Coordinates of C-alpha atoms in Angstrom, one line a residue:
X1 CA -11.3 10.4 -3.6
X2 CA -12.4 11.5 -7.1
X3 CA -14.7 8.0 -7.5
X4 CA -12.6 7.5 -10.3
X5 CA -11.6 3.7 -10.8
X6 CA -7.9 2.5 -11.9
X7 CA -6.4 -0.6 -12.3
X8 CA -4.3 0.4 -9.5
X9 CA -7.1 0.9 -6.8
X10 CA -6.3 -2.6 -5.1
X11 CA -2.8 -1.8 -5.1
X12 CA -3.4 1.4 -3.3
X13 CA -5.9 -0.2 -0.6
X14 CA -3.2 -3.1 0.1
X15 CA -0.8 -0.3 0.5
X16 CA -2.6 1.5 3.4
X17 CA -3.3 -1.7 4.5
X18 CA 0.4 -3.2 5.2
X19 CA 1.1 0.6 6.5
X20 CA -2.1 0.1 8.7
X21 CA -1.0 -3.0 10.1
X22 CA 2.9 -1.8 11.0
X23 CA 1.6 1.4 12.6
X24 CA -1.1 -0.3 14.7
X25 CA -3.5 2.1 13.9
X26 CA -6.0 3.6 11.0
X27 CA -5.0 5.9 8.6
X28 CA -7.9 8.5 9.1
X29 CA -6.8 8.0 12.9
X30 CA -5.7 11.9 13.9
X31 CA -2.9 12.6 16.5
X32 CA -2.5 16.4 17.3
X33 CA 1.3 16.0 17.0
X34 CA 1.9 14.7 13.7
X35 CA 2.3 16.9 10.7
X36 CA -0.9 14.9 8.4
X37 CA -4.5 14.1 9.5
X38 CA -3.8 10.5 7.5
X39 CA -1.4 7.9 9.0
X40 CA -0.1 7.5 5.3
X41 CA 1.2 11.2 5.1
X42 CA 2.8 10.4 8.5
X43 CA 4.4 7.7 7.3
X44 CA 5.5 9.6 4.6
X45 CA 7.1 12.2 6.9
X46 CA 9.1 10.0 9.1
X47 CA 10.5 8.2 5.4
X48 CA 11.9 10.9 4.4
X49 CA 13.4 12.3 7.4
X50 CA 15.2 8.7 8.2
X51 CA 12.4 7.8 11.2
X52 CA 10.2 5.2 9.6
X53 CA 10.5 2.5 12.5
X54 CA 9.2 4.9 14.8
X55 CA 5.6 4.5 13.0
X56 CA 5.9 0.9 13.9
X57 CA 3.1 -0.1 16.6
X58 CA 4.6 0.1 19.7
X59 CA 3.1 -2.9 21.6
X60 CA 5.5 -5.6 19.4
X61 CA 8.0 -4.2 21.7
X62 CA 10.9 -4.0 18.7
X63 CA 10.8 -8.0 18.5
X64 CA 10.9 -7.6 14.8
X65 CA 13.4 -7.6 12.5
X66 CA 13.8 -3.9 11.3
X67 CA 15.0 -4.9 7.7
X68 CA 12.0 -6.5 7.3
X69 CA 9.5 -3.7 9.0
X70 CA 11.4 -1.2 6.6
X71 CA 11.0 -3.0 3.4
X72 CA 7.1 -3.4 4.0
X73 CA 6.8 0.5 4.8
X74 CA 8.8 0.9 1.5
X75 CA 6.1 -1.6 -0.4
X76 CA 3.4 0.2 1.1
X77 CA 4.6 3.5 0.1
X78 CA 5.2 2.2 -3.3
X79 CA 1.4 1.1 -3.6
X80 CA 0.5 4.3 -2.3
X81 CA 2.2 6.7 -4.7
X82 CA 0.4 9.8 -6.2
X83 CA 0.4 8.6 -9.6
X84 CA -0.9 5.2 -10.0
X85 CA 1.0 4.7 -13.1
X86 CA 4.1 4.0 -10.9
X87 CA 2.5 1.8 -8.3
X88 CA 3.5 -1.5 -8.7
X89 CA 1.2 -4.3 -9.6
X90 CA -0.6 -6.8 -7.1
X91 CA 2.0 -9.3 -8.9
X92 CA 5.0 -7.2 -8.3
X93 CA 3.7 -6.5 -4.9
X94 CA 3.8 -10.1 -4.1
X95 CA 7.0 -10.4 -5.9
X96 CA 8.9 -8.0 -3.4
X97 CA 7.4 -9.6 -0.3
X98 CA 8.8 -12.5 -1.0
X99 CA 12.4 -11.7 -2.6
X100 CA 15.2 -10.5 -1.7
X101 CA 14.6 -7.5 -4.5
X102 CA 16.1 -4.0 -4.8
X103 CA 13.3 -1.7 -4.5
X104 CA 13.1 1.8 -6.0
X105 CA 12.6 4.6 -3.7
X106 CA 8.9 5.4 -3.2
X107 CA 7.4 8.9 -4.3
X108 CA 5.3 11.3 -3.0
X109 CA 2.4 9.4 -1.9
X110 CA -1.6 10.7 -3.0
X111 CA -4.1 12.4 -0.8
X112 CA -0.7 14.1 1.5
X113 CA -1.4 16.5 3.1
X114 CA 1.1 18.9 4.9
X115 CA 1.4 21.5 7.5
X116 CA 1.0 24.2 5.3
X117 CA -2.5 23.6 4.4
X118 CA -5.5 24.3 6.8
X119 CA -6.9 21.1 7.8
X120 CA -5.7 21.0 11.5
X121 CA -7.3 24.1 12.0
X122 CA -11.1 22.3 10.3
X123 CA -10.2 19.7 12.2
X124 CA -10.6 21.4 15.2
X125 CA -13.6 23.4 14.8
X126 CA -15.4 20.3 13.5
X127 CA -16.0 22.2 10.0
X128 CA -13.8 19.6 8.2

């Protein structure tokens, strides 16, 4: 956002990525009902109220297993948090995916947005 370059810029992009591909849908894409104008503050939301199957696309019809679809929201909110010192690498990324690992709880992700600020309302009136 700031065109400032870290070493953790890949590990961001993979992260809305995987979200991107569990939700079925971009993360600039809006819906009036959810409390962010990105899919990755959405996500957000629904972690930490408990809900974060119910970003999952809804044309696999639940055949998935859930333990799985969880811990791949949890990686992408991991690559995805605010301060890219605490993202994990592209090597730890892969490391997770493919072990049975405990991870750490994610925090708050960069670029969220809540419903406190404005932006529905420049949404809206096309000013944004």
């Amino acid at each position: 956002m700031e065109g400032l370059y870290s070493t953790k810029s890949d590990v961001f992009s993979y992260g809305v990525l995987l979200l991107e591909i569990i939700a079925g849908q971009r993360n600039s894409h809006y819906e009036k009902e959810r409390s962010s104008p990105n899919l990755v503050g959405h996500v957000w939301t629904l972690w930490t109220e408990g809900k974060a199957l119910d970003i999952v696309d809804p044309t696999l019809n639940q055949s998935y297993p859930p333990d799985v679809v969880l811990k791949c929201i949890q990686i992408g909110l991991l690559c995805v948090q605010e301060n890219a010192v605490n993202r994990p690498s592209m090597l730890e990324v892969v490391f997770m995916l493919s072990n049975e690992t405990p991870l750490c709880q994610p925090q708050k992700p960069a670029f969220l947005f809540d419903g406190s600020q404005d932006w529905q309302e420049s949404s809206t009136s096309g000013g944004g």
